[in-house]
């Protein structure tokens, strides 16, 4: 498809960062617009039925919302430099990272943004410019405060020193495993960017790589990660540090051990909730037995399921399953569970006795599709 695509988003936006990086690395012709652009309200939002960003307007006037949906759509139009590898181990790794590096790190990035006072002026001014690009400082702060008030109503813990120290420790641990990987590899899968790399840009660029508190920790403790983030937002695929590295996925379906350590770190810290989401979803499916085409919530694009009591490893958890997370998890589950015994054994060997292996093994009682920005039973 010839012509220019329009990306509607902002630099402070978690999910826009994923799509922007993808578009640049793929060499897809696009321009970026802010949500304040009148066309966003008058045309784009009407087309998608959603105010969420990012949204993409294609040259043939298709409107897409959601970073994963945008990637899947564009992969069909721009197959060069594929974001999803085709071999079993690498594809399972990438699909798990689509979940863990994006949804798994969301709470860490969100809390780290809003619980550290040194971030607040920068973030508020940044959000304010999304709505008043040429506004005065007073106007930017007015609109930034409106966004901040909305964001900070969603169950933030108190900003105690112990809470902030724990967030820093989780973040520093993440930086350490990625820093170690980047000693020898330009991307998670060798010399080739993938959806695994794009998925983590929300946390490491939009939030922790731009907000003052997170940025300072990154620069002081993980200079390779900082440099990698710089490289992930430019169109060149080969960085000067790895100018002679072939642009290809590792041979023989290999996933670097250092990349697996990144996946396991995120999964060990943040992955259990996704197992609970999947178990809660299966329990709901047993109750409602939806027909194909059933819309789980006509009003919400990312609904919570009815509360379920989930018994898991000797403990009972009250769980309102996050349907969007289940849909994203099913990308790895459905692919893994479609493999033959030999390939499943290879993937299991890669994952080891880990929570990530448990994630792909939870039975899929009903497949979810995303149609017209609603989650639907297949």
mmCIF file of C-alpha atoms in Angstrom:
data_model
loop_
_atom_site.group_PDB
_atom_site.id
_atom_site.type_symbol
_atom_site.label_atom_id
_atom_site.label_comp_id
_atom_site.label_asym_id
_atom_site.label_seq_id
_atom_site.Cartn_x
_atom_site.Cartn_y
_atom_site.Cartn_z
ATOM 1 C CA UNK A 1 0.000 0.000 0.000
ATOM 2 C CA UNK A 2 1.552 3.262 -1.164
ATOM 3 C CA UNK A 3 1.010 6.526 0.670
ATOM 4 C CA UNK A 4 1.633 7.888 4.112
ATOM 5 C CA UNK A 5 0.224 6.435 7.310
ATOM 6 C CA UNK A 6 -0.735 8.743 10.183
ATOM 7 C CA UNK A 7 0.111 7.688 13.734
ATOM 8 C CA UNK A 8 -1.904 9.400 16.447
ATOM 9 C CA UNK A 9 -0.198 9.268 19.817
ATOM 10 C CA UNK A 10 2.208 11.043 22.130
ATOM 11 C CA UNK A 11 5.728 10.598 23.426
ATOM 12 C CA UNK A 12 4.460 10.160 26.984
ATOM 13 C CA UNK A 13 2.179 7.316 25.867
ATOM 14 C CA UNK A 14 3.203 3.772 26.833
ATOM 15 C CA UNK A 15 1.643 2.041 23.852
ATOM 16 C CA UNK A 16 2.486 4.682 21.256
ATOM 17 C CA UNK A 17 6.187 4.034 21.918
ATOM 18 C CA UNK A 18 5.791 0.426 20.783
ATOM 19 C CA UNK A 19 4.125 1.356 17.510
ATOM 20 C CA UNK A 20 6.453 4.267 16.727
ATOM 21 C CA UNK A 21 9.536 2.053 17.104
ATOM 22 C CA UNK A 22 7.965 -0.630 14.912
ATOM 23 C CA UNK A 23 7.053 1.820 12.143
ATOM 24 C CA UNK A 24 10.543 3.306 12.068
ATOM 25 C CA UNK A 25 12.436 0.024 12.051
ATOM 26 C CA UNK A 26 10.164 -1.388 9.343
ATOM 27 C CA UNK A 27 10.650 1.678 7.161
ATOM 28 C CA UNK A 28 6.906 2.252 6.856
ATOM 29 C CA UNK A 29 6.167 5.792 5.607
ATOM 30 C CA UNK A 30 4.303 7.623 8.340
ATOM 31 C CA UNK A 31 3.839 10.959 10.032
ATOM 32 C CA UNK A 32 2.923 11.440 13.663
ATOM 33 C CA UNK A 33 0.064 13.561 14.925
ATOM 34 C CA UNK A 34 -1.067 14.457 18.431
ATOM 35 C CA UNK A 35 -4.528 13.724 19.845
ATOM 36 C CA UNK A 36 -5.170 17.481 19.669
ATOM 37 C CA UNK A 37 -5.264 17.291 15.856
ATOM 38 C CA UNK A 38 -8.901 18.045 14.894
ATOM 39 C CA UNK A 39 -8.879 15.074 12.511
ATOM 40 C CA UNK A 40 -8.347 12.745 15.463
ATOM 41 C CA UNK A 41 -11.613 13.819 17.047
ATOM 42 C CA UNK A 42 -13.586 14.349 13.843
ATOM 43 C CA UNK A 43 -12.515 11.286 11.859
ATOM 44 C CA UNK A 44 -10.174 8.861 13.593
ATOM 45 C CA UNK A 45 -12.037 8.421 16.869
ATOM 46 C CA UNK A 46 -15.301 8.077 14.987
ATOM 47 C CA UNK A 47 -13.753 5.331 12.883
ATOM 48 C CA UNK A 48 -12.404 3.334 15.806
ATOM 49 C CA UNK A 49 -15.000 4.115 18.449
ATOM 50 C CA UNK A 50 -12.153 4.636 20.901
ATOM 51 C CA UNK A 51 -10.186 7.496 22.412
ATOM 52 C CA UNK A 52 -7.195 5.299 23.258
ATOM 53 C CA UNK A 53 -3.827 5.887 21.636
ATOM 54 C CA UNK A 54 -2.060 4.870 19.528
ATOM 55 C CA UNK A 55 -4.345 4.888 16.528
ATOM 56 C CA UNK A 56 -3.265 4.536 12.924
ATOM 57 C CA UNK A 57 -5.009 5.993 9.887
ATOM 58 C CA UNK A 58 -3.994 4.154 6.727
ATOM 59 C CA UNK A 59 -3.744 5.731 3.246
ATOM 60 C CA UNK A 60 -6.941 3.869 2.321
ATOM 61 C CA UNK A 61 -8.773 5.330 5.342
ATOM 62 C CA UNK A 62 -8.762 2.290 7.618
ATOM 63 C CA UNK A 63 -8.525 3.221 11.298
ATOM 64 C CA UNK A 64 -6.693 0.847 13.630
ATOM 65 C CA UNK A 65 -6.411 1.085 17.409
ATOM 66 C CA UNK A 66 -4.129 -1.025 19.649
ATOM 67 C CA UNK A 67 -0.397 -1.557 19.205
ATOM 68 C CA UNK A 68 -0.672 -5.322 18.630
ATOM 69 C CA UNK A 69 -3.540 -4.976 16.163
ATOM 70 C CA UNK A 70 -1.574 -2.343 14.250
ATOM 71 C CA UNK A 71 1.495 -4.600 14.064
ATOM 72 C CA UNK A 72 -0.498 -7.606 12.841
ATOM 73 C CA UNK A 73 -2.227 -5.531 10.157
ATOM 74 C CA UNK A 74 0.978 -3.962 8.874
ATOM 75 C CA UNK A 75 2.923 -7.237 8.847
ATOM 76 C CA UNK A 76 0.647 -8.385 6.021
ATOM 77 C CA UNK A 77 1.340 -5.232 4.017
ATOM 78 C CA UNK A 78 5.045 -4.949 4.829
ATOM 79 C CA UNK A 79 6.462 -8.489 5.130
ATOM 80 C CA UNK A 80 10.116 -7.427 4.912
ATOM 81 C CA UNK A 81 11.977 -7.484 8.253
ATOM 82 C CA UNK A 82 9.256 -9.640 9.856
ATOM 83 C CA UNK A 83 8.455 -8.853 13.486
ATOM 84 C CA UNK A 84 7.282 -12.404 14.231
ATOM 85 C CA UNK A 85 9.745 -15.246 13.537
ATOM 86 C CA UNK A 86 8.374 -18.484 12.120
ATOM 87 C CA UNK A 87 10.318 -21.135 14.045
ATOM 88 C CA UNK A 88 8.815 -22.664 17.216
ATOM 89 C CA UNK A 89 11.176 -21.556 19.989
ATOM 90 C CA UNK A 90 11.732 -18.056 18.641
ATOM 91 C CA UNK A 91 8.047 -17.486 17.962
ATOM 92 C CA UNK A 92 6.984 -18.630 21.439
ATOM 93 C CA UNK A 93 9.669 -16.386 22.933
ATOM 94 C CA UNK A 94 8.421 -13.383 20.951
ATOM 95 C CA UNK A 95 4.752 -13.977 21.774
ATOM 96 C CA UNK A 96 5.568 -14.329 25.474
ATOM 97 C CA UNK A 97 7.555 -11.105 25.357
ATOM 98 C CA UNK A 98 4.622 -9.376 23.633
ATOM 99 C CA UNK A 99 2.704 -10.103 26.827
ATOM 100 C CA UNK A 100 5.366 -9.880 29.520
ATOM 101 C CA UNK A 101 7.470 -6.970 28.245
ATOM 102 C CA UNK A 102 4.357 -4.875 27.621
ATOM 103 C CA UNK A 103 1.541 -5.833 30.001
ATOM 104 C CA UNK A 104 3.940 -7.395 32.505
ATOM 105 C CA UNK A 105 5.968 -4.210 32.976
ATOM 106 C CA UNK A 106 3.009 -1.837 32.851
ATOM 107 C CA UNK A 107 2.499 -1.598 36.615
ATOM 108 C CA UNK A 108 6.209 -1.070 37.306
ATOM 109 C CA UNK A 109 6.432 1.700 34.705
ATOM 110 C CA UNK A 110 3.164 3.333 35.778
ATOM 111 C CA UNK A 111 3.970 3.339 39.486
ATOM 112 C CA UNK A 112 7.523 4.516 38.880
ATOM 113 C CA UNK A 113 6.158 7.444 36.869
ATOM 114 C CA UNK A 114 3.567 8.671 39.353
ATOM 115 C CA UNK A 115 5.150 7.882 42.745
ATOM 116 C CA UNK A 116 8.390 9.846 42.255
ATOM 117 C CA UNK A 117 7.911 13.582 42.733
ATOM 118 C CA UNK A 118 10.851 14.443 40.472
ATOM 119 C CA UNK A 119 8.860 13.098 37.503
ATOM 120 C CA UNK A 120 5.683 15.073 37.950
ATOM 121 C CA UNK A 121 6.434 18.449 36.391
ATOM 122 C CA UNK A 122 8.079 16.903 33.336
ATOM 123 C CA UNK A 123 5.303 14.353 32.803
ATOM 124 C CA UNK A 124 2.509 16.866 33.281
ATOM 125 C CA UNK A 125 4.092 19.331 30.867
ATOM 126 C CA UNK A 126 4.673 16.516 28.384
ATOM 127 C CA UNK A 127 1.049 15.396 28.508
ATOM 128 C CA UNK A 128 -0.076 19.019 28.324
ATOM 129 C CA UNK A 129 1.719 19.490 25.004
ATOM 130 C CA UNK A 130 -0.296 16.594 23.566
ATOM 131 C CA UNK A 131 -3.360 18.812 23.910
ATOM 132 C CA UNK A 132 -1.865 22.295 23.524
ATOM 133 C CA UNK A 133 1.287 21.867 21.408
ATOM 134 C CA UNK A 134 2.070 25.590 21.413
ATOM 135 C CA UNK A 135 0.479 26.328 24.782
ATOM 136 C CA UNK A 136 1.940 28.430 27.568
ATOM 137 C CA UNK A 137 3.440 26.760 30.620
ATOM 138 C CA UNK A 138 0.233 27.513 32.495
ATOM 139 C CA UNK A 139 -1.899 25.883 29.794
ATOM 140 C CA UNK A 140 0.356 22.834 29.631
ATOM 141 C CA UNK A 141 0.203 22.393 33.385
ATOM 142 C CA UNK A 142 -3.581 22.785 33.349
ATOM 143 C CA UNK A 143 -4.042 19.954 30.862
ATOM 144 C CA UNK A 144 -1.216 17.935 32.368
ATOM 145 C CA UNK A 145 -2.901 18.085 35.764
ATOM 146 C CA UNK A 146 -6.132 16.820 34.215
ATOM 147 C CA UNK A 147 -4.313 13.785 32.798
ATOM 148 C CA UNK A 148 -2.346 13.243 36.007
ATOM 149 C CA UNK A 149 -5.486 13.319 38.144
ATOM 150 C CA UNK A 150 -7.059 10.677 35.924
ATOM 151 C CA UNK A 151 -3.964 8.465 35.939
ATOM 152 C CA UNK A 152 -3.392 8.724 39.680
ATOM 153 C CA UNK A 153 -6.943 7.650 40.544
ATOM 154 C CA UNK A 154 -6.269 4.069 39.461
ATOM 155 C CA UNK A 155 -5.153 2.480 42.718
ATOM 156 C CA UNK A 156 -1.694 3.919 43.317
ATOM 157 C CA UNK A 157 -0.091 2.826 46.602
ATOM 158 C CA UNK A 158 1.230 5.420 49.006
ATOM 159 C CA UNK A 159 4.592 6.808 47.938
ATOM 160 C CA UNK A 160 6.476 5.507 50.973
ATOM 161 C CA UNK A 161 10.238 5.064 50.912
ATOM 162 C CA UNK A 162 9.867 1.279 51.101
ATOM 163 C CA UNK A 163 7.484 1.237 48.131
ATOM 164 C CA UNK A 164 9.790 3.440 46.055
ATOM 165 C CA UNK A 165 12.857 1.410 47.047
ATOM 166 C CA UNK A 166 11.119 -1.785 45.962
ATOM 167 C CA UNK A 167 10.214 -0.230 42.597
ATOM 168 C CA UNK A 168 13.807 0.873 42.075
ATOM 169 C CA UNK A 169 15.093 -2.605 42.930
ATOM 170 C CA UNK A 170 12.721 -4.255 40.448
ATOM 171 C CA UNK A 171 13.730 -1.762 37.782
ATOM 172 C CA UNK A 172 17.459 -2.129 38.455
ATOM 173 C CA UNK A 173 17.130 -5.907 38.262
ATOM 174 C CA UNK A 174 15.446 -5.578 34.881
ATOM 175 C CA UNK A 175 18.133 -3.206 33.634
ATOM 176 C CA UNK A 176 20.858 -5.609 34.776
ATOM 177 C CA UNK A 177 19.586 -8.590 32.780
ATOM 178 C CA UNK A 178 19.018 -6.503 29.643
ATOM 179 C CA UNK A 179 22.413 -4.810 30.009
ATOM 180 C CA UNK A 180 24.027 -8.247 30.170
ATOM 181 C CA UNK A 181 22.225 -9.345 27.009
ATOM 182 C CA UNK A 182 23.268 -6.251 25.066
ATOM 183 C CA UNK A 183 26.975 -6.967 25.531
ATOM 184 C CA UNK A 184 26.801 -9.404 22.610
ATOM 185 C CA UNK A 185 23.462 -8.828 20.878
ATOM 186 C CA UNK A 186 21.850 -5.789 19.214
ATOM 187 C CA UNK A 187 18.311 -7.172 19.680
ATOM 188 C CA UNK A 188 16.666 -9.846 21.795
ATOM 189 C CA UNK A 189 16.959 -12.282 18.888
ATOM 190 C CA UNK A 190 20.443 -11.618 17.590
ATOM 191 C CA UNK A 191 20.766 -9.174 14.708
ATOM 192 C CA UNK A 192 17.060 -8.957 13.824
ATOM 193 C CA UNK A 193 14.486 -6.717 15.551
ATOM 194 C CA UNK A 194 11.254 -8.426 16.525
ATOM 195 C CA UNK A 195 8.000 -7.765 18.336
ATOM 196 C CA UNK A 196 9.871 -8.662 21.534
ATOM 197 C CA UNK A 197 11.982 -5.515 21.144
ATOM 198 C CA UNK A 198 9.030 -3.319 20.231
ATOM 199 C CA UNK A 199 6.970 -4.638 23.150
ATOM 200 C CA UNK A 200 9.361 -3.357 25.801
ATOM 201 C CA UNK A 201 9.553 0.160 24.386
ATOM 202 C CA UNK A 202 6.484 1.288 26.301
ATOM 203 C CA UNK A 203 8.184 0.638 29.614
ATOM 204 C CA UNK A 204 11.775 1.481 28.709
ATOM 205 C CA UNK A 205 11.234 4.446 26.404
ATOM 206 C CA UNK A 206 7.912 6.200 27.029
ATOM 207 C CA UNK A 207 8.091 5.871 30.815
ATOM 208 C CA UNK A 208 11.340 4.749 32.419
ATOM 209 C CA UNK A 209 13.571 6.049 29.626
ATOM 210 C CA UNK A 210 12.128 9.582 29.591
ATOM 211 C CA UNK A 211 10.775 10.272 33.080
ATOM 212 C CA UNK A 212 13.576 11.905 35.113
ATOM 213 C CA UNK A 213 13.744 9.329 37.933
ATOM 214 C CA UNK A 214 13.775 6.317 35.626
ATOM 215 C CA UNK A 215 16.090 7.924 33.088
ATOM 216 C CA UNK A 216 18.693 8.755 35.724
ATOM 217 C CA UNK A 217 18.778 5.161 36.974
ATOM 218 C CA UNK A 218 19.122 3.899 33.410
ATOM 219 C CA UNK A 219 21.961 6.258 32.536
ATOM 220 C CA UNK A 220 23.817 5.588 35.792
ATOM 221 C CA UNK A 221 23.429 1.808 35.828
ATOM 222 C CA UNK A 222 22.728 0.571 32.300
ATOM 223 C CA UNK A 223 24.467 2.652 29.610
ATOM 224 C CA UNK A 224 24.027 -0.103 27.019
ATOM 225 C CA UNK A 225 20.264 -0.117 27.630
ATOM 226 C CA UNK A 226 20.165 3.666 27.304
ATOM 227 C CA UNK A 227 22.044 3.490 24.013
ATOM 228 C CA UNK A 228 19.790 0.651 22.828
ATOM 229 C CA UNK A 229 16.683 2.733 23.496
ATOM 230 C CA UNK A 230 18.213 5.533 21.423
ATOM 231 C CA UNK A 231 18.766 3.056 18.600
ATOM 232 C CA UNK A 232 15.235 1.617 18.839
ATOM 233 C CA UNK A 233 13.679 4.956 17.876
ATOM 234 C CA UNK A 234 15.695 5.533 14.691
ATOM 235 C CA UNK A 235 15.053 3.810 11.339
ATOM 236 C CA UNK A 236 18.509 2.261 10.919
ATOM 237 C CA UNK A 237 18.440 -1.461 11.675
ATOM 238 C CA UNK A 238 22.177 -1.891 12.204
ATOM 239 C CA UNK A 239 23.635 0.229 14.980
ATOM 240 C CA UNK A 240 27.248 1.471 14.777
ATOM 241 C CA UNK A 241 28.125 -0.810 17.689
ATOM 242 C CA UNK A 242 27.016 -3.847 15.642
ATOM 243 C CA UNK A 243 27.530 -2.562 12.088
ATOM 244 C CA UNK A 244 28.860 -5.927 10.878
ATOM 245 C CA UNK A 245 26.160 -8.094 12.499
ATOM 246 C CA UNK A 246 23.941 -9.774 9.914
ATOM 247 C CA UNK A 247 20.291 -8.694 10.006
ATOM 248 C CA UNK A 248 18.871 -12.137 10.644
ATOM 249 C CA UNK A 249 17.332 -14.232 13.362
ATOM 250 C CA UNK A 250 19.695 -16.724 15.046
ATOM 251 C CA UNK A 251 20.219 -19.960 13.133
ATOM 252 C CA UNK A 252 18.597 -23.254 14.118
ATOM 253 C CA UNK A 253 15.762 -21.616 16.070
ATOM 254 C CA UNK A 254 18.121 -20.578 18.853
ATOM 255 C CA UNK A 255 17.146 -18.028 21.503
ATOM 256 C CA UNK A 256 20.137 -16.523 23.344
ATOM 257 C CA UNK A 257 20.413 -17.595 26.981
ATOM 258 C CA UNK A 258 20.724 -13.947 27.957
ATOM 259 C CA UNK A 259 17.405 -13.171 26.246
ATOM 260 C CA UNK A 260 15.766 -16.022 28.151
ATOM 261 C CA UNK A 261 17.059 -14.512 31.394
ATOM 262 C CA UNK A 262 15.234 -11.294 30.541
ATOM 263 C CA UNK A 263 12.014 -13.202 29.877
ATOM 264 C CA UNK A 264 12.343 -15.220 33.085
ATOM 265 C CA UNK A 265 13.088 -12.118 35.156
ATOM 266 C CA UNK A 266 9.922 -10.387 33.975
ATOM 267 C CA UNK A 267 7.850 -13.546 34.286
ATOM 268 C CA UNK A 268 9.099 -14.382 37.787
ATOM 269 C CA UNK A 269 8.249 -10.881 39.026
ATOM 270 C CA UNK A 270 5.051 -10.154 37.130
ATOM 271 C CA UNK A 271 3.820 -13.314 35.412
ATOM 272 C CA UNK A 272 1.628 -15.027 37.997
ATOM 273 C CA UNK A 273 -1.265 -12.628 37.457
ATOM 274 C CA UNK A 274 -1.477 -13.739 33.823
ATOM 275 C CA UNK A 275 -1.840 -17.382 34.892
ATOM 276 C CA UNK A 276 -4.643 -16.299 37.226
ATOM 277 C CA UNK A 277 -6.256 -14.286 34.412
ATOM 278 C CA UNK A 278 -6.242 -17.357 32.157
ATOM 279 C CA UNK A 279 -7.651 -19.633 34.864
ATOM 280 C CA UNK A 280 -10.375 -17.096 35.681
ATOM 281 C CA UNK A 281 -11.234 -16.834 31.990
ATOM 282 C CA UNK A 282 -11.546 -20.611 31.694
ATOM 283 C CA UNK A 283 -13.812 -20.671 34.732
ATOM 284 C CA UNK A 284 -16.053 -17.994 33.211
ATOM 285 C CA UNK A 285 -16.176 -19.910 29.933
ATOM 286 C CA UNK A 286 -17.375 -23.022 31.769
ATOM 287 C CA UNK A 287 -20.186 -20.937 33.265
ATOM 288 C CA UNK A 288 -21.394 -18.932 30.262
ATOM 289 C CA UNK A 289 -20.451 -21.275 27.386
ATOM 290 C CA UNK A 290 -20.352 -18.457 24.812
ATOM 291 C CA UNK A 291 -21.331 -19.047 21.220
ATOM 292 C CA UNK A 292 -19.021 -18.014 18.415
ATOM 293 C CA UNK A 293 -19.303 -14.266 17.919
ATOM 294 C CA UNK A 294 -20.255 -13.566 21.532
ATOM 295 C CA UNK A 295 -19.017 -10.088 22.523
ATOM 296 C CA UNK A 296 -17.748 -10.270 26.079
ATOM 297 C CA UNK A 297 -18.505 -6.605 26.773
ATOM 298 C CA UNK A 298 -20.192 -4.371 24.199
ATOM 299 C CA UNK A 299 -19.217 -1.176 26.035
ATOM 300 C CA UNK A 300 -15.595 -1.867 27.021
ATOM 301 C CA UNK A 301 -12.659 -2.733 24.777
ATOM 302 C CA UNK A 302 -10.568 -4.068 27.681
ATOM 303 C CA UNK A 303 -13.147 -5.430 30.134
ATOM 304 C CA UNK A 304 -12.666 -7.175 33.440
ATOM 305 C CA UNK A 305 -14.434 -10.501 33.894
ATOM 306 C CA UNK A 306 -16.813 -11.240 36.744
ATOM 307 C CA UNK A 307 -15.015 -12.016 39.986
ATOM 308 C CA UNK A 308 -13.839 -15.622 40.326
ATOM 309 C CA UNK A 309 -12.306 -17.561 43.202
ATOM 310 C CA UNK A 310 -9.216 -19.261 41.789
ATOM 311 C CA UNK A 311 -7.369 -22.011 43.642
ATOM 312 C CA UNK A 312 -3.721 -21.847 42.638
ATOM 313 C CA UNK A 313 -0.867 -23.699 44.314
ATOM 314 C CA UNK A 314 -2.642 -24.012 47.638
ATOM 315 C CA UNK A 315 -3.966 -20.451 47.817
ATOM 316 C CA UNK A 316 -7.364 -19.061 46.824
ATOM 317 C CA UNK A 317 -7.267 -15.765 44.939
ATOM 318 C CA UNK A 318 -10.175 -13.462 44.076
ATOM 319 C CA UNK A 319 -9.591 -12.663 40.401
ATOM 320 C CA UNK A 320 -11.343 -10.370 37.969
ATOM 321 C CA UNK A 321 -9.632 -11.626 34.861
ATOM 322 C CA UNK A 322 -8.288 -9.014 32.443
ATOM 323 C CA UNK A 323 -9.669 -10.083 29.101
ATOM 324 C CA UNK A 324 -7.177 -8.073 27.049
ATOM 325 C CA UNK A 325 -4.295 -9.823 28.828
ATOM 326 C CA UNK A 326 -5.904 -13.221 28.161
ATOM 327 C CA UNK A 327 -6.251 -12.360 24.465
ATOM 328 C CA UNK A 328 -2.587 -11.397 24.323
ATOM 329 C CA UNK A 329 -1.511 -14.502 26.261
ATOM 330 C CA UNK A 330 -3.433 -16.684 23.834
ATOM 331 C CA UNK A 331 -1.029 -15.687 21.058
ATOM 332 C CA UNK A 332 1.642 -17.839 22.715
ATOM 333 C CA UNK A 333 -0.756 -20.477 24.066
ATOM 334 C CA UNK A 334 -2.563 -21.161 20.818
ATOM 335 C CA UNK A 335 0.657 -21.333 18.840
ATOM 336 C CA UNK A 336 2.425 -23.566 21.376
ATOM 337 C CA UNK A 337 -0.555 -25.885 21.751
ATOM 338 C CA UNK A 338 -0.802 -26.222 17.951
ATOM 339 C CA UNK A 339 2.749 -27.603 17.707
ATOM 340 C CA UNK A 340 3.546 -31.272 17.350
ATOM 341 C CA UNK A 341 5.066 -33.237 20.255
ATOM 342 C CA UNK A 342 8.683 -32.822 19.120
ATOM 343 C CA UNK A 343 8.443 -29.054 18.759
ATOM 344 C CA UNK A 344 6.557 -28.722 22.036
ATOM 345 C CA UNK A 345 9.369 -30.647 23.701
ATOM 346 C CA UNK A 346 11.947 -28.240 22.228
ATOM 347 C CA UNK A 347 10.007 -25.230 23.479
ATOM 348 C CA UNK A 348 9.587 -26.798 26.911
ATOM 349 C CA UNK A 349 13.319 -27.413 27.071
ATOM 350 C CA UNK A 350 13.917 -23.749 26.262
ATOM 351 C CA UNK A 351 11.460 -22.548 28.909
ATOM 352 C CA UNK A 352 12.605 -25.012 31.567
ATOM 353 C CA UNK A 353 10.682 -25.550 34.794
ATOM 354 C CA UNK A 354 9.491 -21.982 34.880
ATOM 355 C CA UNK A 355 6.361 -19.907 35.179
ATOM 356 C CA UNK A 356 6.666 -19.086 31.479
ATOM 357 C CA UNK A 357 6.198 -22.776 30.686
ATOM 358 C CA UNK A 358 3.084 -22.768 32.831
ATOM 359 C CA UNK A 359 1.757 -19.742 30.948
ATOM 360 C CA UNK A 360 1.817 -21.420 27.534
ATOM 361 C CA UNK A 361 0.414 -24.660 28.961
ATOM 362 C CA UNK A 362 -2.813 -23.343 30.527
ATOM 363 C CA UNK A 363 -5.597 -24.915 28.414
ATOM 364 C CA UNK A 364 -7.440 -22.551 26.083
ATOM 365 C CA UNK A 365 -11.147 -23.194 26.748
ATOM 366 C CA UNK A 366 -12.274 -20.610 24.190
ATOM 367 C CA UNK A 367 -10.320 -18.592 21.655
ATOM 368 C CA UNK A 368 -10.618 -14.810 21.737
ATOM 369 C CA UNK A 369 -10.563 -12.568 18.683
ATOM 370 C CA UNK A 370 -10.425 -8.778 18.572
ATOM 371 C CA UNK A 371 -13.033 -7.471 16.132
ATOM 372 C CA UNK A 372 -14.009 -3.810 15.801
ATOM 373 C CA UNK A 373 -12.151 -3.015 19.021
ATOM 374 C CA UNK A 374 -14.127 -5.559 21.023
ATOM 375 C CA UNK A 375 -13.028 -8.932 22.380
ATOM 376 C CA UNK A 376 -15.140 -11.692 20.915
ATOM 377 C CA UNK A 377 -15.417 -15.478 21.277
ATOM 378 C CA UNK A 378 -14.065 -17.124 18.140
#
